[in-house]
Coordinates of C-alpha atoms (C1' of nucleotides) in Angstrom, one line a residue:
Chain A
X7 CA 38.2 40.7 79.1
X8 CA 38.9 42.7 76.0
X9 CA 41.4 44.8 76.8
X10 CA 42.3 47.8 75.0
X11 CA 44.9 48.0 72.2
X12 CA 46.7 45.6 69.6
X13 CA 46.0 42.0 70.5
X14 CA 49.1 39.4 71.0
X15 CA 49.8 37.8 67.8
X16 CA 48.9 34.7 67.3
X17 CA 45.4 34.3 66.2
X18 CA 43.8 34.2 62.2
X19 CA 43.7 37.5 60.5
X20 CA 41.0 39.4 62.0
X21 CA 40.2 41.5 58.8
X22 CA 38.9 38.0 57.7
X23 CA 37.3 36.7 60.5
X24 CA 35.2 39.9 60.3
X25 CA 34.1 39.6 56.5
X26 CA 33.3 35.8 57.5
X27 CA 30.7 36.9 59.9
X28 CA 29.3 39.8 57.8
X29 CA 28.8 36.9 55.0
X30 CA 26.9 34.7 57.7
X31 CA 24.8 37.9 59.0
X32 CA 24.0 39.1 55.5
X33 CA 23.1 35.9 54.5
X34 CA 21.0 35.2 57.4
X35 CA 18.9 38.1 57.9
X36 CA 19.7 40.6 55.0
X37 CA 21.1 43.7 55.0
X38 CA 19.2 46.0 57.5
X39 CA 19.3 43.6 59.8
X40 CA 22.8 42.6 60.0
X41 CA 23.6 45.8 62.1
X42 CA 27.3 46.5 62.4
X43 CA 27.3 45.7 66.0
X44 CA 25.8 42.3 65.8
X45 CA 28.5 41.4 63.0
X46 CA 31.2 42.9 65.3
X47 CA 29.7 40.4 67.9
X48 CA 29.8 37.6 66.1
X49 CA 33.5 38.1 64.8
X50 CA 34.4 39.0 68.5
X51 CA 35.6 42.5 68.0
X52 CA 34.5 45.8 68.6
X53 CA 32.0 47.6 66.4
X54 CA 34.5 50.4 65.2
X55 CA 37.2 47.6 63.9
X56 CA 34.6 46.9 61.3
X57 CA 34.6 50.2 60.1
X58 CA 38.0 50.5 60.3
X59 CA 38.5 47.4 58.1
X60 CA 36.0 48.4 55.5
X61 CA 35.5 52.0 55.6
X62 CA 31.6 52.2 55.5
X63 CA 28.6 49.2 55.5
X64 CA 28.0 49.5 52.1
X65 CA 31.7 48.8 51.6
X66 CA 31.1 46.0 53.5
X67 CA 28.5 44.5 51.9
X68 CA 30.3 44.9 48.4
X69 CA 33.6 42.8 49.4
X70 CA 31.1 40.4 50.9
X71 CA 29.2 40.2 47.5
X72 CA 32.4 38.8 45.4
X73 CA 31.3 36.0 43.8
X74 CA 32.9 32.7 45.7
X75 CA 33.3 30.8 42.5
X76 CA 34.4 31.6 38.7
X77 CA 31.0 30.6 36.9
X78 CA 33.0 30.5 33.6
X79 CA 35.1 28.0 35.5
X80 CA 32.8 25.9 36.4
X81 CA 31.1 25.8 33.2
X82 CA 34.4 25.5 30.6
X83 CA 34.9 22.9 28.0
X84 CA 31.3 22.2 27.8
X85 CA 30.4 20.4 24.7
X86 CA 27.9 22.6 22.8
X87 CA 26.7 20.2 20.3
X88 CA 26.0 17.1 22.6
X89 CA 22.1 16.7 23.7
X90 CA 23.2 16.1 26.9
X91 CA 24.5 20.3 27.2
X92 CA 21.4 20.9 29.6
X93 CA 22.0 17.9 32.1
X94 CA 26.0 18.8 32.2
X95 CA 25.3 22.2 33.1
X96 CA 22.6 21.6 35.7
X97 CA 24.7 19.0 36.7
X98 CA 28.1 21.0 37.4
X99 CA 26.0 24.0 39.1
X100 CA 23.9 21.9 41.3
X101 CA 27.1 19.8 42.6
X102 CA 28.9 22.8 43.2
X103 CA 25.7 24.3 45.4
X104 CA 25.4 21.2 47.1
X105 CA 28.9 20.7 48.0
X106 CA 29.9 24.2 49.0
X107 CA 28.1 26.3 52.0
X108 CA 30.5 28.7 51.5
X109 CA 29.2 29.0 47.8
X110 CA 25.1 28.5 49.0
X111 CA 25.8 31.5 51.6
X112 CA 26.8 34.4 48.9
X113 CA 24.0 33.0 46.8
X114 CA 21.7 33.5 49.9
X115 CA 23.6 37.2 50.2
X116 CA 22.9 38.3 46.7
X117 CA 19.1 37.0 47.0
X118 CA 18.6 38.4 50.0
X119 CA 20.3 42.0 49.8
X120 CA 19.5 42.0 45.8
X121 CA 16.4 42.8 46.4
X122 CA 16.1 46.4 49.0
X123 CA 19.5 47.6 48.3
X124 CA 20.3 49.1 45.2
X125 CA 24.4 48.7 44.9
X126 CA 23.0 44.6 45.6
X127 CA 20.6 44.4 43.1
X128 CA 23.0 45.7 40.3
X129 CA 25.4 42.7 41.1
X130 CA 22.2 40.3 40.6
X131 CA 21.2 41.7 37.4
X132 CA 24.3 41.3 36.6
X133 CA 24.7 37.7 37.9
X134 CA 21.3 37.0 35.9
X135 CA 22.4 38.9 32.3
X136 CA 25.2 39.3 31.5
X137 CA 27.8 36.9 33.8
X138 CA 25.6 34.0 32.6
X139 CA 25.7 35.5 29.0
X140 CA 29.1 35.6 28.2
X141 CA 29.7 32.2 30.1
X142 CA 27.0 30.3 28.0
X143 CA 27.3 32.2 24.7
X144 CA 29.4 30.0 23.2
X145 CA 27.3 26.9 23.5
X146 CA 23.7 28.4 23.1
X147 CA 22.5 29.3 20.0
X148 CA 23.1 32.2 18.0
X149 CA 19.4 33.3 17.3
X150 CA 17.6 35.1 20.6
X151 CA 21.3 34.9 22.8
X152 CA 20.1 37.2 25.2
X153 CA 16.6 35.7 26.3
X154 CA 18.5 32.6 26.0
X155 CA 20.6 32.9 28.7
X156 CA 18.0 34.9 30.8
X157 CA 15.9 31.9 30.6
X158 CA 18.4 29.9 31.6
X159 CA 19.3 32.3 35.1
X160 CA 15.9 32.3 35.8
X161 CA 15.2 29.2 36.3
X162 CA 18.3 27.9 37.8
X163 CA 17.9 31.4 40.2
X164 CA 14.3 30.1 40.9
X165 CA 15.6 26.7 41.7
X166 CA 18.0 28.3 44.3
X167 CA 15.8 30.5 45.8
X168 CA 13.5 27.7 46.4
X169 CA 16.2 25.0 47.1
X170 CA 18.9 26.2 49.5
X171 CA 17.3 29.6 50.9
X172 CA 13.8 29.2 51.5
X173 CA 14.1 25.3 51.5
X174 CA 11.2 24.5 50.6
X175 CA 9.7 20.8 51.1
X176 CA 9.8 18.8 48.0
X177 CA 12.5 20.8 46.4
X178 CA 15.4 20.9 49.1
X179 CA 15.4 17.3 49.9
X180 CA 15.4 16.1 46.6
X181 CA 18.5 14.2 45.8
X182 CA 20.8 16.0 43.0
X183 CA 20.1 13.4 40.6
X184 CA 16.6 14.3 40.9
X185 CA 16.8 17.6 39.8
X186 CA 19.3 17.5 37.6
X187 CA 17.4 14.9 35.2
X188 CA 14.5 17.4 35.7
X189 CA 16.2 20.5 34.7
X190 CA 18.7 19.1 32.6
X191 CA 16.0 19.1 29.7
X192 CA 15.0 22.8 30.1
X193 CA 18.3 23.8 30.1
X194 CA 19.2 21.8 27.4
X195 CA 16.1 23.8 25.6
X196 CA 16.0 27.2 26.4
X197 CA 20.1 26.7 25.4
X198 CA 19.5 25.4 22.1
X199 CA 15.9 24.5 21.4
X200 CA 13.7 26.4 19.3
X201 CA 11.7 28.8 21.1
X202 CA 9.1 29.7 18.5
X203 CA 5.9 29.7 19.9
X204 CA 4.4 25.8 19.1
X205 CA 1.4 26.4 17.7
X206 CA 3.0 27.7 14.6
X207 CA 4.5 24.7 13.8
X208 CA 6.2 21.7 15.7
X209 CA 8.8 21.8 18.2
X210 CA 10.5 19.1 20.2
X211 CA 13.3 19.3 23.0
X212 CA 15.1 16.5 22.9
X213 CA 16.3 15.3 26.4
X214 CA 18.1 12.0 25.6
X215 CA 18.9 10.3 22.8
Chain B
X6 CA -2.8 72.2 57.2
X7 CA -3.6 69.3 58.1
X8 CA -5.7 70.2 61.5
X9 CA -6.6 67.6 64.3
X10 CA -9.3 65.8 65.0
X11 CA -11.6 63.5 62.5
X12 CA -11.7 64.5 59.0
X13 CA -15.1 66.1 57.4
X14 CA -16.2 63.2 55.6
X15 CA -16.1 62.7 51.9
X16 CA -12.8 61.6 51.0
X17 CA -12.7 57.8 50.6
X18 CA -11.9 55.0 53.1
X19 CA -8.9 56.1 55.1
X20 CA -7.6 52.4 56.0
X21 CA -7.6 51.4 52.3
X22 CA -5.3 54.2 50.9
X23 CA -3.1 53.9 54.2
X24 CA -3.0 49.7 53.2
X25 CA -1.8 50.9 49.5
X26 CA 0.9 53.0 50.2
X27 CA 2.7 50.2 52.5
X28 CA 2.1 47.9 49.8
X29 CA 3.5 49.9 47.3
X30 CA 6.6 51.3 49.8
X31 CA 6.9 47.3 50.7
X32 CA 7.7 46.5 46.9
X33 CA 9.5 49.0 46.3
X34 CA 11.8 48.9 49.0
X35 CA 11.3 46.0 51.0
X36 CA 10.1 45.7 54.9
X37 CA 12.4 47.3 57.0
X38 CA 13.2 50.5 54.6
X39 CA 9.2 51.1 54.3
X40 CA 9.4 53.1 57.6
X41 CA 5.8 54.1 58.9
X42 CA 6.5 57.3 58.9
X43 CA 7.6 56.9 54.8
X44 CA 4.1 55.1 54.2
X45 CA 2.1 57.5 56.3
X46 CA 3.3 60.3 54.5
X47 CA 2.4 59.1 51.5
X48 CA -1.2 58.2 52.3
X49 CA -1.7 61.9 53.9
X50 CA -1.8 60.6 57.1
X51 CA -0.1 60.4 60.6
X52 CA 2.3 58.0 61.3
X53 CA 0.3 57.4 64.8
X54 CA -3.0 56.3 62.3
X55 CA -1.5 53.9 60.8
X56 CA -0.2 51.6 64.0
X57 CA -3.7 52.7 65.3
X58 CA -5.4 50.9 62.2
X59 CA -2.9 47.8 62.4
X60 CA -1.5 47.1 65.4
X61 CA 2.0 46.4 64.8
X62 CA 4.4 47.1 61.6
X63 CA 3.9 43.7 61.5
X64 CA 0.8 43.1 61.5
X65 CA 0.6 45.7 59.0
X66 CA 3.3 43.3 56.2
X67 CA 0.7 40.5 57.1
X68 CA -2.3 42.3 56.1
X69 CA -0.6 43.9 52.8
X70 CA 0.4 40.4 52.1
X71 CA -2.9 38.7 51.1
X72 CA -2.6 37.4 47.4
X73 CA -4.5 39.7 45.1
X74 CA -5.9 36.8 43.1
X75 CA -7.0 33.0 43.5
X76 CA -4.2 31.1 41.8
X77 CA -6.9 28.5 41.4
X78 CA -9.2 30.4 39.4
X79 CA -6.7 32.0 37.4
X80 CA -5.6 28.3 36.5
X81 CA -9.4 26.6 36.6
X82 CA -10.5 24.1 34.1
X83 CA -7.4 23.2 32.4
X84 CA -7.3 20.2 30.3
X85 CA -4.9 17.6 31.9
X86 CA -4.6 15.7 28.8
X87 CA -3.9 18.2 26.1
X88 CA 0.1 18.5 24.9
X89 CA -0.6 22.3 25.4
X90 CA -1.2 22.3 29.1
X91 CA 2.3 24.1 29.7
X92 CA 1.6 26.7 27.4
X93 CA -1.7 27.1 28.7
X94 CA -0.5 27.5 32.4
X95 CA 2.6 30.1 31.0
X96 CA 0.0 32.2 29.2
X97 CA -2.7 32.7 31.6
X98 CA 0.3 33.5 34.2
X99 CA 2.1 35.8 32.3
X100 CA -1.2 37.3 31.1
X101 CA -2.2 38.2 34.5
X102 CA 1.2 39.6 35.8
X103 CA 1.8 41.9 32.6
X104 CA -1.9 42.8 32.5
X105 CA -1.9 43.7 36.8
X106 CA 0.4 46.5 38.1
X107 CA -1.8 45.3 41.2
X108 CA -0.6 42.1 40.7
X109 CA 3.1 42.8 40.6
X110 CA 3.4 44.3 43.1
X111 CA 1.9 41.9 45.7
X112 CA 4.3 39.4 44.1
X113 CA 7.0 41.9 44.6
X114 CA 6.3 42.4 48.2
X115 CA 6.4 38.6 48.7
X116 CA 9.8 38.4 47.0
X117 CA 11.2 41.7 48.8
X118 CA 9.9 40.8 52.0
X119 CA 9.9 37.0 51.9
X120 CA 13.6 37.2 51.6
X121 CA 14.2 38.4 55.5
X122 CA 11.1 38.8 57.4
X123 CA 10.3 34.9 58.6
X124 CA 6.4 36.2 58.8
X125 CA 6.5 36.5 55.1
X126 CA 9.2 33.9 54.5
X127 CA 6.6 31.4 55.3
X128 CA 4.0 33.2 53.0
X129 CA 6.7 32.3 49.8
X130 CA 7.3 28.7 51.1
X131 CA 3.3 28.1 50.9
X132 CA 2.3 29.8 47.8
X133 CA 5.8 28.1 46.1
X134 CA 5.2 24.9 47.9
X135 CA 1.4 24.2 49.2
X136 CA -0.7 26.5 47.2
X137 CA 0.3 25.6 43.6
X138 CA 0.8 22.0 44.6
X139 CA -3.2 22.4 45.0
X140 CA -3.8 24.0 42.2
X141 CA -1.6 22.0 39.8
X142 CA -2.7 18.2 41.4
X143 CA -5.3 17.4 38.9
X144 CA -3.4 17.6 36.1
X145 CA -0.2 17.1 37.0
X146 CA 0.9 13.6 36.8
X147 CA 0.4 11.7 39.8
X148 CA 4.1 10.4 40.2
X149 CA 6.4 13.2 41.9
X150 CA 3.3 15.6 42.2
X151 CA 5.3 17.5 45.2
X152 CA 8.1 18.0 43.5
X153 CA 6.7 18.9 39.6
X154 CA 4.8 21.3 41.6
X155 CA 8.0 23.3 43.2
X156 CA 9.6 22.8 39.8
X157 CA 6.9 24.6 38.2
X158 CA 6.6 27.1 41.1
X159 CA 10.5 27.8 41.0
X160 CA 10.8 28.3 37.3
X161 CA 7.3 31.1 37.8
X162 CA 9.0 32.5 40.8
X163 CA 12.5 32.8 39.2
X164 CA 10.8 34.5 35.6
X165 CA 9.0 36.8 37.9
X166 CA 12.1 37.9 40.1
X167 CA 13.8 38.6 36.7
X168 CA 10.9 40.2 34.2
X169 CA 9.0 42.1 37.0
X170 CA 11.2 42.8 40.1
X171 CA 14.8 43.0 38.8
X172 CA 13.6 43.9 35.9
X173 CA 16.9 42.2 33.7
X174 CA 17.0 43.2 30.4
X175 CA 16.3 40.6 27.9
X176 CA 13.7 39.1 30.2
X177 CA 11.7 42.2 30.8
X178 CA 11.4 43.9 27.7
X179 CA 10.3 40.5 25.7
X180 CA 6.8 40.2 24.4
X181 CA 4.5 38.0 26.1
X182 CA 4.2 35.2 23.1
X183 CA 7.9 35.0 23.4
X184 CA 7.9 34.4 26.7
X185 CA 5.4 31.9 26.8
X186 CA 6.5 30.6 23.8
X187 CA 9.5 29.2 25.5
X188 CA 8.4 28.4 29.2
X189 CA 5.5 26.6 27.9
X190 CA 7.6 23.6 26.8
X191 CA 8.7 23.4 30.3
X192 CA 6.0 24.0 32.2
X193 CA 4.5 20.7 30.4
X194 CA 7.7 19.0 30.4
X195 CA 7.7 19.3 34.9
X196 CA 3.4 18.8 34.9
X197 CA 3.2 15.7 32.6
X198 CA 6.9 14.5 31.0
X199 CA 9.2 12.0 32.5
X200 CA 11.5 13.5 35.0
X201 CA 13.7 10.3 35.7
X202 CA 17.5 10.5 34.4
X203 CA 18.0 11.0 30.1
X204 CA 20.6 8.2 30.3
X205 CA 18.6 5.8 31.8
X206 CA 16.3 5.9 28.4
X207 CA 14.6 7.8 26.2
X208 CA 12.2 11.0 27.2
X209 CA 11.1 13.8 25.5
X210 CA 9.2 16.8 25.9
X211 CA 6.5 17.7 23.3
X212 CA 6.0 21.0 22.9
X213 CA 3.3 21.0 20.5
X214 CA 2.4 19.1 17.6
Chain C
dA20 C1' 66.2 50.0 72.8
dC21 C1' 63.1 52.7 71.0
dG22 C1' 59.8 55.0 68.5
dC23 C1' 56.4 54.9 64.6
dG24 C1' 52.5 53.2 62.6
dA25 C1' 49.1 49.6 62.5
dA26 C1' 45.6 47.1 65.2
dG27 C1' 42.2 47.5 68.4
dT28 C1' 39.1 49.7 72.0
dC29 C1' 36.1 53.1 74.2
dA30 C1' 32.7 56.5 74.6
dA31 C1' 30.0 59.4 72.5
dC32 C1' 27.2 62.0 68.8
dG33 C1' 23.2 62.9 66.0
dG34 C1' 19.7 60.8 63.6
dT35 C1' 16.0 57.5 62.9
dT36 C1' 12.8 54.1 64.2
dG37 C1' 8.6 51.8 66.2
dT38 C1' 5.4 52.7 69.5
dT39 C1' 2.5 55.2 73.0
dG40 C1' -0.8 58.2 75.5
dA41 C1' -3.1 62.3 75.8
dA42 C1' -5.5 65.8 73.3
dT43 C1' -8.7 67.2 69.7
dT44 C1' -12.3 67.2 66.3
dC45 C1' -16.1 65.4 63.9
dG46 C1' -20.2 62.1 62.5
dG47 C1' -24.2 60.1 64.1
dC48 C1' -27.6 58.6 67.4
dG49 C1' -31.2 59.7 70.8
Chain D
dC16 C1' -29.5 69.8 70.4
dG17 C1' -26.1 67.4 73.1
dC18 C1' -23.2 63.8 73.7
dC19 C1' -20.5 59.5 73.0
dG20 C1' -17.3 57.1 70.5
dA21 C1' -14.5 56.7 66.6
dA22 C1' -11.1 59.0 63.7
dT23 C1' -7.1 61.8 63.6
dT24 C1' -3.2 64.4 65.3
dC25 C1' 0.6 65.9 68.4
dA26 C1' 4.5 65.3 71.1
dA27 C1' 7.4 62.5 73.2
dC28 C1' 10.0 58.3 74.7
dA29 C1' 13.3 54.8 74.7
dA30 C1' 16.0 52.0 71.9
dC31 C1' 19.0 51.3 68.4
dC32 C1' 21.7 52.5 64.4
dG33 C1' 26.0 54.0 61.6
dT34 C1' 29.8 56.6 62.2
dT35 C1' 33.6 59.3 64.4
dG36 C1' 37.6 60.7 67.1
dA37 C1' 40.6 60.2 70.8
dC38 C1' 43.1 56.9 73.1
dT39 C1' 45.8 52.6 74.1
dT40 C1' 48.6 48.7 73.1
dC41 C1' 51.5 45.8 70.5
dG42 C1' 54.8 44.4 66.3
dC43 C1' 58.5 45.6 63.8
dG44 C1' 62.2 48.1 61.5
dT45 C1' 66.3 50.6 62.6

DNA sequence: ACGCGAAGTCAACGGTTGTTGAATTCGGCG
DNA sequence: CGCCGAATTCAACAACCGTTGACTTCGCGT
């Protein structure tokens, strides 16, 4: 079986099919120990195809990082001055997790390889600062932009982490509704509340009306 | 340099200063790019002494994993009833991380490692899921308590990935009062608020009064 | 029909890794 | 003082890794 030389047309394109199992690998076990071989396994091809495709692993590893989805697209036309910004936005990112393993898998890349490999861990600060930044700057508030919208990425990062990668108990098999009216407040303030420290003065997030 | 044998006595406990540097190469660069040889060079030592100390690589991640402090006596004798609980619990957390180099970088080895090795994968699930569900029981509200307790866990986790591993910018460099300033809220709003759904009435989340 | 380049395979290389077993040196106990 | 065991080192092994270069086979344009 195997036989040498150009396969018979036919089949999907094999450049793919290779980057589909690099995704899976990576986001099963990480970088290291997604060897080349195993991923050339798993697509059904030889272990110098790989390389062939994508010059080098790192190369590999940074088509596989692309992000799957548009955040600005999935967060347009929000509606900065309604009370209900936080829940729409937890809403819209949590529906788009839980309806997409192709989207939960190059989250679970970018966590996993984020934090060894260097060329990774740039693409997750950059998920966390400034990708969220721009996307949300025009419905946060102006004061504080910047903490503002790392506030925001770390918690929804945290949620992830703990939601659809490490899957912990009470926090994977919640239903979406669950969370979202949970987060949908702390979004709401870290977006627009005030974030002066309480004790000098009063402070209320509003969740509802 | 260097000779065999034992070493004259004096110099301090061997086994301790080979158990720091693989704590500090296992933050640094996660589990499988701390190579033995990389850790015993940096303790002075041969590679052969440290798998003659621990066993196993392996066993070696679970003894460097140990937490370096109680989470229930860093969080003892809080007062469940006061509106400043969630500040409380953001303070003394933060104050503890930035005060703690030792500190970080356990955390860091449990987020760098807990990301791909299922040995310490485990380790994250209990101390985000178990652990601070124990710690937070009596004075979180009794409705929910699993899941206020991996909301609180996630947001802590996901602040600590961004302030102390990844290190983002407008999350790291921010003075502590900020930063508790505006997790506080939250941290009270997931321990004692109403988590159900904003449009099925009215909640809010004081922050202070 | 035919050849050129792309797609795919094979075998091998040099390097690194975790781990092991024998050899060596020293501290401490009798 | 002499010796036993613990502490430390050395050298080596087998496995595996990423990467390379030569080779083969097919699709397609002319």
């Amino acid at each position: 079986m195997a036989r040498r030389g150009r396969r018979p047309a036919g089949q999907g394109d094999t450049r793919e099919s290779v980057l589909r199992a690099a995704r899976e690998l990576f986001a099963e076990v990480g970088f290291d120990r997604a060897t080349i071989r195993a991923i050339a396994a798993r697509a059904e091809v030889d272990p110098a195809l790989v390389l062939h495709w994508f010059g080098t692993k790192d190369d590999l590893l940074a088509a596989a990082l692309e992000l799957p989805v548009d955040p600005s697209r999935i967060l347009a036309g929000l509606d900065a001055e309604s009370h209900l910004l936080g829940v729409e936005v937890a809403r819209r990112v949590l529906l788009t997790f839980d309806a997409s393993p192709e989207v939960r898998t190059r989250m679970a890349i970018l966590l996993r390889t984020g934090l060894g490999h260097e060329h990774a861990a740039e693409a997750l600060r950059d998920l966390i600062g400034r990708t969220v930044l721009t996307t949300l700057s025009d419905v946060a508030r102006p004061d504080d932009r910047e903490l503002r919208a790392t506030l925001v990425s770390s918690q929804m990062v945290g949620l992830m982490l703990g939601r659809y990668v490490l899957q912990v108990p009470g926090l994977a098999d919640a239903p979406v509704d669950q969370v979202v009216a949970a987060v949908g407040p702390v979004l709401q303030h870290y977006l627009r509340g005030d974030l002066r420290l309480p004790s000098a003065g009063t402070s209320r997030i509003r969740t509802a009306r």
